Coordinates of C-alpha atoms in Angstrom, one line a residue:
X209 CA 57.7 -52.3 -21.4
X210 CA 57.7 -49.6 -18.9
X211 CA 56.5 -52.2 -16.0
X212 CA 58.9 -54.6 -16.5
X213 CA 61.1 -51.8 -15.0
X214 CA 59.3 -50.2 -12.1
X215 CA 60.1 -51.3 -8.7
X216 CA 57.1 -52.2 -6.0
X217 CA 57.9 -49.0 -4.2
X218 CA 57.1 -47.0 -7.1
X219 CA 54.2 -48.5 -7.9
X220 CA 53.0 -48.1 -4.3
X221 CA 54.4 -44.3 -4.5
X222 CA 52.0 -44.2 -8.0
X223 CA 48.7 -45.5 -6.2
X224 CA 49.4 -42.9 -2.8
X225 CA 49.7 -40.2 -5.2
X226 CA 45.9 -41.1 -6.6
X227 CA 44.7 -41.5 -3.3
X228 CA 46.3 -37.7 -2.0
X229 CA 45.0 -36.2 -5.0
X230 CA 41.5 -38.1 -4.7
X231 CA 40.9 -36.3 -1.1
X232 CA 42.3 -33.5 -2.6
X233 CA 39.3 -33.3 -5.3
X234 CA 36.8 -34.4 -2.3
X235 CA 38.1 -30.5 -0.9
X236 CA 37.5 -28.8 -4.8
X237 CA 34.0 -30.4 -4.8
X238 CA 32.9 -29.0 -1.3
X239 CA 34.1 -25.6 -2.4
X240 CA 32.7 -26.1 -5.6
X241 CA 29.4 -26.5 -3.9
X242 CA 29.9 -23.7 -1.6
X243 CA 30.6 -21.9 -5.2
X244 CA 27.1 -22.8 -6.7
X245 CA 25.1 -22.4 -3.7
X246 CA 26.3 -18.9 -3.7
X247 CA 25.7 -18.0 -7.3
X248 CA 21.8 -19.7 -6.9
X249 CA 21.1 -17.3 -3.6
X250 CA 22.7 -14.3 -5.3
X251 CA 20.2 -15.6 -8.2
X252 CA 17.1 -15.7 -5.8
X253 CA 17.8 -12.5 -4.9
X254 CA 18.8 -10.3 -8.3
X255 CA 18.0 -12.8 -10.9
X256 CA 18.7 -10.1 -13.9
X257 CA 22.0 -9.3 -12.8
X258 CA 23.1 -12.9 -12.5
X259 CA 21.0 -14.6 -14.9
X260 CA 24.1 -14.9 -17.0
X261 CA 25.9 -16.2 -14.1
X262 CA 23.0 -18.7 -13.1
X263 CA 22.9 -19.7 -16.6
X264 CA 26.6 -20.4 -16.9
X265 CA 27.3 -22.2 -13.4
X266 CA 24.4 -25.2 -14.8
X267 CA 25.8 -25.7 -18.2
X268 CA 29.6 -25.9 -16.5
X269 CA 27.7 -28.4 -14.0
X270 CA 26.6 -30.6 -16.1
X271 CA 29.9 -30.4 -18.8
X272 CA 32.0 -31.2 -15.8
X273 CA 29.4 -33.8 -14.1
X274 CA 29.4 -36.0 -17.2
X275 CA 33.2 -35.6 -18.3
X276 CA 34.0 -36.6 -14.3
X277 CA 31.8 -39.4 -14.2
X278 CA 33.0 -41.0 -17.5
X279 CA 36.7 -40.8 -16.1
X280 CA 35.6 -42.7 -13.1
X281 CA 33.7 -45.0 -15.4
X282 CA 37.3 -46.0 -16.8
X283 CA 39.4 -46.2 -13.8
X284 CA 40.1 -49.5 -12.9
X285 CA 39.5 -50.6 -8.7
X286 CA 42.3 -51.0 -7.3
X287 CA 42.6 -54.7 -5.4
X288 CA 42.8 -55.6 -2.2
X289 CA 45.0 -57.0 0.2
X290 CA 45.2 -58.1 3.8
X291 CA 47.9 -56.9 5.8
X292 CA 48.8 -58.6 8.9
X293 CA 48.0 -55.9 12.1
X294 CA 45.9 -54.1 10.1
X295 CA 41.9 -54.3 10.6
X296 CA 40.6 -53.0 7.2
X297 CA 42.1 -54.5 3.8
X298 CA 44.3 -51.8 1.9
X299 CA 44.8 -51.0 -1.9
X300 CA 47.4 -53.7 -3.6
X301 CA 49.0 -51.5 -6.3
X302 CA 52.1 -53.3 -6.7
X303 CA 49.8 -55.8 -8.7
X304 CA 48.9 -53.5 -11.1
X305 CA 51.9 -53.3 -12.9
X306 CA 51.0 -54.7 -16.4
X307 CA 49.9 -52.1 -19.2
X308 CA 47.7 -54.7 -20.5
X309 CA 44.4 -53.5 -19.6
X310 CA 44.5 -49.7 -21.0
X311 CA 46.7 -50.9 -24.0
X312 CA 44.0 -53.8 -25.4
X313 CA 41.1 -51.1 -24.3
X314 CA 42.4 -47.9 -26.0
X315 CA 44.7 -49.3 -28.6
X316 CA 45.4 -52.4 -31.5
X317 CA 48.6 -54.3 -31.2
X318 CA 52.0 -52.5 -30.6
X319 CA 52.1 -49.0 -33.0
X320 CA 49.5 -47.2 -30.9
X321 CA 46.7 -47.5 -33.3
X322 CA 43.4 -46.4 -31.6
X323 CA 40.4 -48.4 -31.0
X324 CA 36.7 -47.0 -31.0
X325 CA 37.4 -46.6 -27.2
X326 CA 40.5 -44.8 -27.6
X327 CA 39.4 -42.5 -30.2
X328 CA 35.9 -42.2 -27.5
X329 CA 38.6 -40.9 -24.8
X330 CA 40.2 -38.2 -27.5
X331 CA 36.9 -37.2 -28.1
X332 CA 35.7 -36.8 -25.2
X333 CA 38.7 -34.7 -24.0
X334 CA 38.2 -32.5 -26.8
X335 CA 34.4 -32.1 -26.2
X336 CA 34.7 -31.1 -22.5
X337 CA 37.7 -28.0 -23.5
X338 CA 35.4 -26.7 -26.6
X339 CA 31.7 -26.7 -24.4
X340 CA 33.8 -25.4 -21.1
X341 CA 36.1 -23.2 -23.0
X342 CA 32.1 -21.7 -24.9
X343 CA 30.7 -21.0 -21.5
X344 CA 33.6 -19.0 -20.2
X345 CA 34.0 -17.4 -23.6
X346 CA 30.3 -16.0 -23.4
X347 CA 31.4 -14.8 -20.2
X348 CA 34.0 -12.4 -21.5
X349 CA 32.6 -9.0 -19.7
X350 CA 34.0 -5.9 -17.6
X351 CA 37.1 -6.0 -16.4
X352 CA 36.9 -9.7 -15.4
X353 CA 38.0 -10.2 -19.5
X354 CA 41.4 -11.1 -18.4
X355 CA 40.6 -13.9 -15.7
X356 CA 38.7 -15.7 -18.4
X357 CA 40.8 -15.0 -20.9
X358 CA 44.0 -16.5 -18.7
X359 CA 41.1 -19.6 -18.0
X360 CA 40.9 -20.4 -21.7
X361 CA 44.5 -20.2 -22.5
X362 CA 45.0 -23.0 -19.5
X363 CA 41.9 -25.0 -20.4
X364 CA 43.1 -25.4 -23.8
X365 CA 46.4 -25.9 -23.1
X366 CA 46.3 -28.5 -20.1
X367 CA 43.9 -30.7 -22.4
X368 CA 45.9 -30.2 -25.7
X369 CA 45.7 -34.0 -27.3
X370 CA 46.4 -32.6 -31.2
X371 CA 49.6 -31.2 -30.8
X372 CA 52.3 -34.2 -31.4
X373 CA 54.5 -35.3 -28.6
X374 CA 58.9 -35.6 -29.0
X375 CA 59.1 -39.1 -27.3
X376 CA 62.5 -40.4 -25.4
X377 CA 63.8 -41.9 -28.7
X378 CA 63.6 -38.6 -30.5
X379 CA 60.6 -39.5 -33.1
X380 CA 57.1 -37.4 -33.0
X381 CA 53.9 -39.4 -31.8
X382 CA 50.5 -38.5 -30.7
X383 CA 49.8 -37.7 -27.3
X384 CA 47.6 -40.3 -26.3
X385 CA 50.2 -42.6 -27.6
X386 CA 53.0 -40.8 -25.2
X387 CA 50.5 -40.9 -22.5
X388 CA 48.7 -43.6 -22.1
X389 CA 50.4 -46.4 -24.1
X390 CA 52.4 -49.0 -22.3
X391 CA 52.2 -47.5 -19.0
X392 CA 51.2 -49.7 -15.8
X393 CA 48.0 -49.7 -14.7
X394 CA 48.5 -48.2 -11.2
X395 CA 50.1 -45.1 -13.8
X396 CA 47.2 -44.7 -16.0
X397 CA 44.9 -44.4 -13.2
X398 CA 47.0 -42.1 -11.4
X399 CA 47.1 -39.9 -14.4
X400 CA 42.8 -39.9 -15.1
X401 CA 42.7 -39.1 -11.2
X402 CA 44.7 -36.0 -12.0
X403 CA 43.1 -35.4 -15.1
X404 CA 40.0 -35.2 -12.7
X405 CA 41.6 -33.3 -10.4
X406 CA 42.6 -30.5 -13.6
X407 CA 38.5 -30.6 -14.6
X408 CA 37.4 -29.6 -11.0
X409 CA 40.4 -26.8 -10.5
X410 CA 38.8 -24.8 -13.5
X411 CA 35.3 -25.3 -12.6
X412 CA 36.5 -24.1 -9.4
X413 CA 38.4 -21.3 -10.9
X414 CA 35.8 -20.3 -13.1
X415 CA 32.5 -20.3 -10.4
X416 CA 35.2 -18.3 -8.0
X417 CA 35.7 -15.7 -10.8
X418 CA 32.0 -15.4 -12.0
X419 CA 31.7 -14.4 -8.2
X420 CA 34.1 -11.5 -8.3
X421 CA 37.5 -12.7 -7.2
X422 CA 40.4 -14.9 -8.2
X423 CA 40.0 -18.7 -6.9
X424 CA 42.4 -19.1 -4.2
X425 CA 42.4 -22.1 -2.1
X426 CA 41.7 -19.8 1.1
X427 CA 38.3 -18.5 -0.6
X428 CA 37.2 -16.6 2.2
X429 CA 37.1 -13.1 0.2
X430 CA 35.8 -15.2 -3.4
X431 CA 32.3 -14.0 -2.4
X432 CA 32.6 -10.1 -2.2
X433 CA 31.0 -7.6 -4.1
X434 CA 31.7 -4.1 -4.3
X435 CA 28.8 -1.9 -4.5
X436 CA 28.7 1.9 -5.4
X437 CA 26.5 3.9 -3.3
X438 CA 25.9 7.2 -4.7
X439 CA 24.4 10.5 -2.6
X440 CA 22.8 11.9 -5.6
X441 CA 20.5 10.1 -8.1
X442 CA 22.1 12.4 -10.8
X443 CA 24.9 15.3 -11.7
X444 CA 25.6 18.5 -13.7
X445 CA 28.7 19.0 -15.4
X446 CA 31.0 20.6 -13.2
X447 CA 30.2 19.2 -10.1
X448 CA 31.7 16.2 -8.4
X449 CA 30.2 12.7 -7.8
X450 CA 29.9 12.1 -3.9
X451 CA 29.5 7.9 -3.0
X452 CA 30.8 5.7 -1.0
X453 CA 32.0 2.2 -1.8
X454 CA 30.5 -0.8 0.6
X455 CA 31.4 -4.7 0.5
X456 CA 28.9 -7.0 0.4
X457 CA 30.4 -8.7 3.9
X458 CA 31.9 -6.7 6.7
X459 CA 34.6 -8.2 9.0
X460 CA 36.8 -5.3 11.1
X461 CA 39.7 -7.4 10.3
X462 CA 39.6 -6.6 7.0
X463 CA 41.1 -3.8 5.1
X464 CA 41.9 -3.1 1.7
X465 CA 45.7 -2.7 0.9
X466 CA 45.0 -1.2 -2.4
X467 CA 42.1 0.8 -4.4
X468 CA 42.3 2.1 -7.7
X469 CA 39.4 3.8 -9.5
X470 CA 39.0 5.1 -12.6
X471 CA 42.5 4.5 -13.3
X472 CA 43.1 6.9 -9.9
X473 CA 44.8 5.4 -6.7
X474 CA 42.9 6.4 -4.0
X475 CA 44.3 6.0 -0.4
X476 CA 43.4 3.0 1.4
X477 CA 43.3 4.4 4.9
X478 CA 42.6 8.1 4.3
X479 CA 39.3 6.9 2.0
X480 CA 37.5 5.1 4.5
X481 CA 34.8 6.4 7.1
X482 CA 33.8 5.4 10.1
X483 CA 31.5 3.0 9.1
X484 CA 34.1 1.1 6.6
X485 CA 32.9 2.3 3.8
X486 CA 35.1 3.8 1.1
X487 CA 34.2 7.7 0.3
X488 CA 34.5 8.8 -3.6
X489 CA 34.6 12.6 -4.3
X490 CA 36.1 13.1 -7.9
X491 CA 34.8 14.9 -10.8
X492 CA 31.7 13.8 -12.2
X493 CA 32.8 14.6 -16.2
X494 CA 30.5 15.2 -19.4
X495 CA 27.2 14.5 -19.4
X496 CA 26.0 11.3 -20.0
X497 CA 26.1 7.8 -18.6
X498 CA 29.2 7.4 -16.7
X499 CA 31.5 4.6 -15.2
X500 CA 33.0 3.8 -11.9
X501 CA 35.3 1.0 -12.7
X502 CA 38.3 -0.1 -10.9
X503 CA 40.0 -3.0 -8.0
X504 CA 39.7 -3.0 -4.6
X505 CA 42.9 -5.3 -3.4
X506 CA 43.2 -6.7 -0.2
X507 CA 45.8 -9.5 1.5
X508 CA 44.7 -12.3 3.2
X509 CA 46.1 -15.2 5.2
X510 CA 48.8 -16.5 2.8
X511 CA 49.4 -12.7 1.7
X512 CA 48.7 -13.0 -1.8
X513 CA 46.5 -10.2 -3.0
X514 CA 43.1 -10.6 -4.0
X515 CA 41.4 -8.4 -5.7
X516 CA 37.9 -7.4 -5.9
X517 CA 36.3 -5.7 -9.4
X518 CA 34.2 -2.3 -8.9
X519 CA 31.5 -1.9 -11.5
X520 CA 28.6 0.9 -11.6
X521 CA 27.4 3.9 -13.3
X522 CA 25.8 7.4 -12.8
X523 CA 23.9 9.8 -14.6
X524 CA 25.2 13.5 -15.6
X525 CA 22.5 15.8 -17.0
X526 CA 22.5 18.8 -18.7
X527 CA 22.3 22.1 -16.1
X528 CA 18.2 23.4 -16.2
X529 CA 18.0 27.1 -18.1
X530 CA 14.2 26.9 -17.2
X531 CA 11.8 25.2 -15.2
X532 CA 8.7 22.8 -16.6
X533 CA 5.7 25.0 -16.1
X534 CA 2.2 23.3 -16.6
X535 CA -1.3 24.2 -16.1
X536 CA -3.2 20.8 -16.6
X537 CA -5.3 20.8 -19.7
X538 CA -5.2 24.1 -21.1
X539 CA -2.1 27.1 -21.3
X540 CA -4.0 30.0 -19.0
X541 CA -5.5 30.9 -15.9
X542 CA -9.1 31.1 -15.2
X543 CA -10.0 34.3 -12.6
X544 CA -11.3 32.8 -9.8
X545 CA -10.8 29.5 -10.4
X546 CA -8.3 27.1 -8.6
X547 CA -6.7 26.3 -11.5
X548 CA -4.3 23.4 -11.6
X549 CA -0.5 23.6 -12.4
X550 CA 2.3 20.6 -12.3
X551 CA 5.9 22.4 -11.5
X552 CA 9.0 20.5 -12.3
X553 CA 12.9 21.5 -12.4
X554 CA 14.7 18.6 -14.6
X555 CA 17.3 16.5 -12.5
X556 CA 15.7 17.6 -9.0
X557 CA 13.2 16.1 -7.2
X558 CA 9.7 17.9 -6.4
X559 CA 10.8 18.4 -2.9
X560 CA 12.8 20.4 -3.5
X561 CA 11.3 23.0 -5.9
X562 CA 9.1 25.9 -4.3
X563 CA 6.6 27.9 -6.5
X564 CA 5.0 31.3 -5.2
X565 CA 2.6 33.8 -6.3
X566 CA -0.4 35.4 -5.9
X567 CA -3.2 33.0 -4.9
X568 CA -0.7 29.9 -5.4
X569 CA -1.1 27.0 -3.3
X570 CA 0.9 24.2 -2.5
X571 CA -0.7 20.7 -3.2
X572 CA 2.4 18.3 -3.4
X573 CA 4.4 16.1 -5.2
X574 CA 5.1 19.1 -7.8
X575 CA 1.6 20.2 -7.9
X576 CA 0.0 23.5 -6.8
X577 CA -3.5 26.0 -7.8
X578 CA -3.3 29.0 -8.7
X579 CA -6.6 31.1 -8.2
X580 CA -6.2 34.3 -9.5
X581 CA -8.5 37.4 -8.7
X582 CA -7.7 40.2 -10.3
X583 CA -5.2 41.8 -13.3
X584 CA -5.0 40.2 -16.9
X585 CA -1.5 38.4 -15.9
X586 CA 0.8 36.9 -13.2
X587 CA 4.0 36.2 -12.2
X588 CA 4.9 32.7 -10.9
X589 CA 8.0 32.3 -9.4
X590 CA 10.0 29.3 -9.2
X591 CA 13.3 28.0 -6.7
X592 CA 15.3 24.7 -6.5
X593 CA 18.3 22.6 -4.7
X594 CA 20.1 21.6 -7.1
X595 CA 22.3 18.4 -6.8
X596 CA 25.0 20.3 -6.7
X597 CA 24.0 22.6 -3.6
X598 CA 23.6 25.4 -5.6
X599 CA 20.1 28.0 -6.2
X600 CA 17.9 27.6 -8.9
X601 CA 15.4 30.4 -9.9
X602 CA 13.0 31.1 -12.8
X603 CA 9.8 32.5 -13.9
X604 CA 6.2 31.4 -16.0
X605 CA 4.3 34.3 -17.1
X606 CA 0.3 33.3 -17.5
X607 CA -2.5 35.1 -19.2
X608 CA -5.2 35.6 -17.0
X609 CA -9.1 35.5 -18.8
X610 CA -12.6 35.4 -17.4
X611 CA -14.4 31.9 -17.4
X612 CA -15.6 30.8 -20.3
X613 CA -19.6 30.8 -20.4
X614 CA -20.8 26.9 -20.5
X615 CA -22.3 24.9 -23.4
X616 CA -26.5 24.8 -22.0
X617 CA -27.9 21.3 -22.6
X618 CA -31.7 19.6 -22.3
X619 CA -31.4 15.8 -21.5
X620 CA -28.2 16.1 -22.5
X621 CA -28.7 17.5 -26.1
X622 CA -28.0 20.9 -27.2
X623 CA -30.7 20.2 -30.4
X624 CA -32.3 17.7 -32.8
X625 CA -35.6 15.7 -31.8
X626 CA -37.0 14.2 -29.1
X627 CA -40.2 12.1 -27.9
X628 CA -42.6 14.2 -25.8
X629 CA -42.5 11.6 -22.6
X630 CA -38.4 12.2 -23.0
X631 CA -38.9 16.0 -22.7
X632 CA -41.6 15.9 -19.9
X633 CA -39.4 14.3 -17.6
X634 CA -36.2 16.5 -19.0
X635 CA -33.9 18.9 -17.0
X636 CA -31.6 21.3 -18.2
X637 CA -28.0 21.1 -17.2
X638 CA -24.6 23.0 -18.6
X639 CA -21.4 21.7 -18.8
X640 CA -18.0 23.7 -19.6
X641 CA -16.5 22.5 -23.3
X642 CA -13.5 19.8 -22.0
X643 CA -11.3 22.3 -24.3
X644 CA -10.9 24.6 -21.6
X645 CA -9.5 21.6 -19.3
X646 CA -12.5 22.9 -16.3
X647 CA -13.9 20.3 -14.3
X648 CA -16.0 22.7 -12.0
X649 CA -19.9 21.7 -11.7
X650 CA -22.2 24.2 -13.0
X651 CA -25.4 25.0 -12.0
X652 CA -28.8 25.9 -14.2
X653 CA -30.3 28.4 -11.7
X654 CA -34.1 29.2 -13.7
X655 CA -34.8 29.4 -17.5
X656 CA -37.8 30.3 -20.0
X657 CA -39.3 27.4 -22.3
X658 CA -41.3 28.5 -25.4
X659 CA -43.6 25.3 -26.4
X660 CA -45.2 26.8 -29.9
X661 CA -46.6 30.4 -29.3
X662 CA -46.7 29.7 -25.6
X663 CA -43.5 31.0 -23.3
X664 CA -43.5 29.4 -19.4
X665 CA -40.8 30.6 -16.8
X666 CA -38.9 27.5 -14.8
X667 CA -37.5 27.8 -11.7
X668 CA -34.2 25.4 -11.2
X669 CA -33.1 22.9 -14.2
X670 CA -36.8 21.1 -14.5
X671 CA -40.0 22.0 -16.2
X672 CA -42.6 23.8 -14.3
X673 CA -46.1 21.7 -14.1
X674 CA -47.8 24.0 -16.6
X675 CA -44.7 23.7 -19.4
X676 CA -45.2 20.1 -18.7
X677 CA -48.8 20.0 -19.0
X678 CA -48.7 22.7 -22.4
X679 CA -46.0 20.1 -23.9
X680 CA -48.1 16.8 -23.3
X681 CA -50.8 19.0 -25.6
X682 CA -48.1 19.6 -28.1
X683 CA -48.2 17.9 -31.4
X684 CA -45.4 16.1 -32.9
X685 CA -43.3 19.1 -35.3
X686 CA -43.7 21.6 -32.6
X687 CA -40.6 23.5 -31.5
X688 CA -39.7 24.0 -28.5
X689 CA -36.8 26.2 -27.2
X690 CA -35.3 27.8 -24.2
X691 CA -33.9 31.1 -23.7
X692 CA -32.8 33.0 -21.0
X693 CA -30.9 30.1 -19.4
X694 CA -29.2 31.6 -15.7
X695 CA -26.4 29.4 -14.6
X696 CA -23.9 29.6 -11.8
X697 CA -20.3 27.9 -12.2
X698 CA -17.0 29.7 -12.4
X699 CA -18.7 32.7 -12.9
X700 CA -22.4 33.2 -12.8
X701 CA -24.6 34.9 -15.8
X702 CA -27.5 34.4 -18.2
X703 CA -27.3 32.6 -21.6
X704 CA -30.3 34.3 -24.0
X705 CA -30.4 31.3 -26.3
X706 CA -30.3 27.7 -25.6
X707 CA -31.1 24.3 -26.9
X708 CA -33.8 23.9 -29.8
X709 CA -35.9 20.8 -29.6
X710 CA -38.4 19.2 -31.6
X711 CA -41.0 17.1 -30.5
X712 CA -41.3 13.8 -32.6

């Protein structure tokens, strides 16, 4: 066996190597943390854009969590020893030097055939690279595709147990056979620390990549975002898209060494502004939905580059030939009548779009009334800033008509029957048809009722006392009706014929 062979020093040099990689995976799980507590206040914050993320850094968590703590389930303690001048008791490796322990847990006899608990290990290797190689795999988006990618292809091949193993004697073998068979203990223990240490490295990795850099061990820059700014909420064809880029931290010691959008270098230096931010001013292309992507690298304290992803979009729309001209609820103008008109210019916002004419009032927000007075049309005028700083103009031409003459009502009937107490207490009222899109009051000035042979003239919109006392004397089947109906609204006038009641 291997132990027979292996000096005290080299077991001693096996367990020191456990114990530096140990504290090393103490550091990956404080940076791990700092990793997740990142990704859950970027969550507070914008949960839709890193619901995915969110989503991915718990499953990872918990594939990683139970893998860890099974390993650790099957290290064996280490035992102790005093040591003369020493106070605390230190680990005795040079004891562990039989295979015995792994070989009668994971294996039967001599020829490497597996027991229950050493086909348990296999599969749970394999079960940790497929469920952490799925969650980086549903990951695959942007121009991050090629960090994950590279994480699979290390995932899969660091915990590769199928492929057979060329041992020292020249004859193929399986891997957990090569591994893990007829090693020392102090060996096999060293090698699940490092397997440990190869399960928190990619979680590591992949929680610094889902943040938008590389993981490097210095992961001061592993928590930037780039973030397009744009000046303009949209574009025409032709113009150019004006933004600036901004980092989600700001430190004057840093600088980017590198940027490269759009497939375009840009200047490092010359780009930025006062502020630090770095200006874009390129063509804004075809209308549509369009991308900024790119890199922003910069170099930091062991001078490797890091490199941060840009992703955003912008809107282009189509140039305006014409301006959206509406008068609410109907398609003219009423003389002498505010009428009201919504004015919009598509892509530009309503500050920025004037209306004039005659009688044309500004209301806000895109809205104005037009009152016209005389003439049977007019000319609205309309001028906007468009994105691109240049002048827009148009023009609405509207028919101008007289108001229409209201719909006369009694009790809110204009015929049909009706109890004689109803029409006592009645009043006349008129009402513009909701057609016409008019909400002006109108008012019923004097009218004439005719109860039977008998006609009474009433002064405002109720009956006089002696229509009210011939209509209490009026038998049911009488008709009564009203004519000569003077109103005042829009306009002002007198209706001949009105509502025809009878009394029932």
């Amino acid at each position: 066996m291997l132990a027979l062979n292996m000096s005290k020093e080299v077991l001693s040099a096996f367990g020191m190597i456990s114990e530096q990689v140990t504290e090393n995976n103490i550091s990956l799980q404080e940076r791990i943390i700092t990793f997740e507590t990142s990704i859950d206040s970027n969550f507070e914050k914008e949960d839709k854009i890193w619901k995915e993320k969110k989503l991915a850094k718990d499953q990872v968590h918990e594939i990683t969590t139970n893998f860890l703590t099974y390993l650790t389930n099957l290290q064996q303690t280490p035992p102790q020893k005093e040591v003369k001048g020493l106070k605390d008791p230190i680990n005795d490796y040079e004891v562990m030097d039989k295979p015995d322990y792994f070989d009668n847990k994971f294996f039967i006899g001599s020829q490497g055939v597996l027991k229950p608990e050493g086909q348990e290990f296999l599969d749970k290797i394999k079960a940790f690279k497929r469920d952490f190689v799925a969650v980086v795999d549903s990951l695959k988006t942007g121009k991050s595709d090629e960090n994950y990618v590279n994480l699979i292809n290390d995932v899969i091949d660091v915990f590769d147990t199928e492929s057979e193993v060329i041992n020292r004697s020249g004859a193929k073998t399986t891997w957990i056979e090569y591994n893990y068979f007829g090693f020392p203990e102090v060996a096999t223990n060293t090698k699940l620390t490092v397997m440990k240490a190869n399960v928190l490295g990619f979680q590591a990795e992949l929680l610094s990549a889902m943040i938008g850099g590389q993981y490097k061990i210095n992961a001061t820059l592993a928590n930037f975002d780039a973030y397009v700014v744009s000046d303009k909420a949209a574009y025409f064809p032709g113009s150019k898209f004006s933004g600036t880029i901004v980092l989600g931290k700001k430190s004057e010691n840093l600088q980017p060494t590198a940027i490269k959008i759009n497939d375009s270098e840009i200047d490092p230096i010359e780009s930025l502004n006062s502020e630090g931010a770095i200006v874009l001013d390129f063509p804004v292309g075809a209308v549509g939905t369009r991308e900024i992507v790119g890199t922003i690298t910069f170099e930091e304290g062991d001078g490797e580059p890091i490199e941060i992803p840009v992703f955003s979009n912008y809107e282009v729309i189509s140039k305006p030939n014409t301006a959206s001209v509406q008068v609410m609820g109907r398609n003219t103008l009423f003389r002498n009548f505010d009428n009201l008109v919504k004015v919009s210019v598509p892509g530009v916002a309503a500050n920025l779009v004037t209306a004039s004419g005659p009688g044309v009032t500004s209301k806000g927000d895109g809205l104005y009334t037009i009152k016209p007075q005389k003439g049977q049309e007019l000319v609205l005028k309309i001028s906007a800033e468009l994105p691109d700083d240049s002048t827009f103009s148009s023009s609405e031409t509207f028919q101008i008509r007289r108001a229409p003459v209201p719909n006369i009502l009694f009790n809110g009937k204009e015929g049909g029957s009706m109890s004689r107490s109803s029409m006592v207490s009645g009043s006349m009222s008129a009402i513009y048809d909701p057609a016409y899109g008019l909400e002006s009051t109108v008012r019923v000035r004097s009218f004439t009722v005719k109860i039977g042979p008998k006609a009474f003239d009433c002064t405002g919109n109720a009956l006089s006392a002696k229509a009210k006392s011939a209509l209490k004397k009026a038998p049911k089947g009488f008709d009564v009706s009203f004519k000569k109906i003077n109103y005042a609204g829009i306009t002002a006038g007198q209706k001949e014929s009105g509502p025809s009641i009878t009394i029932n």
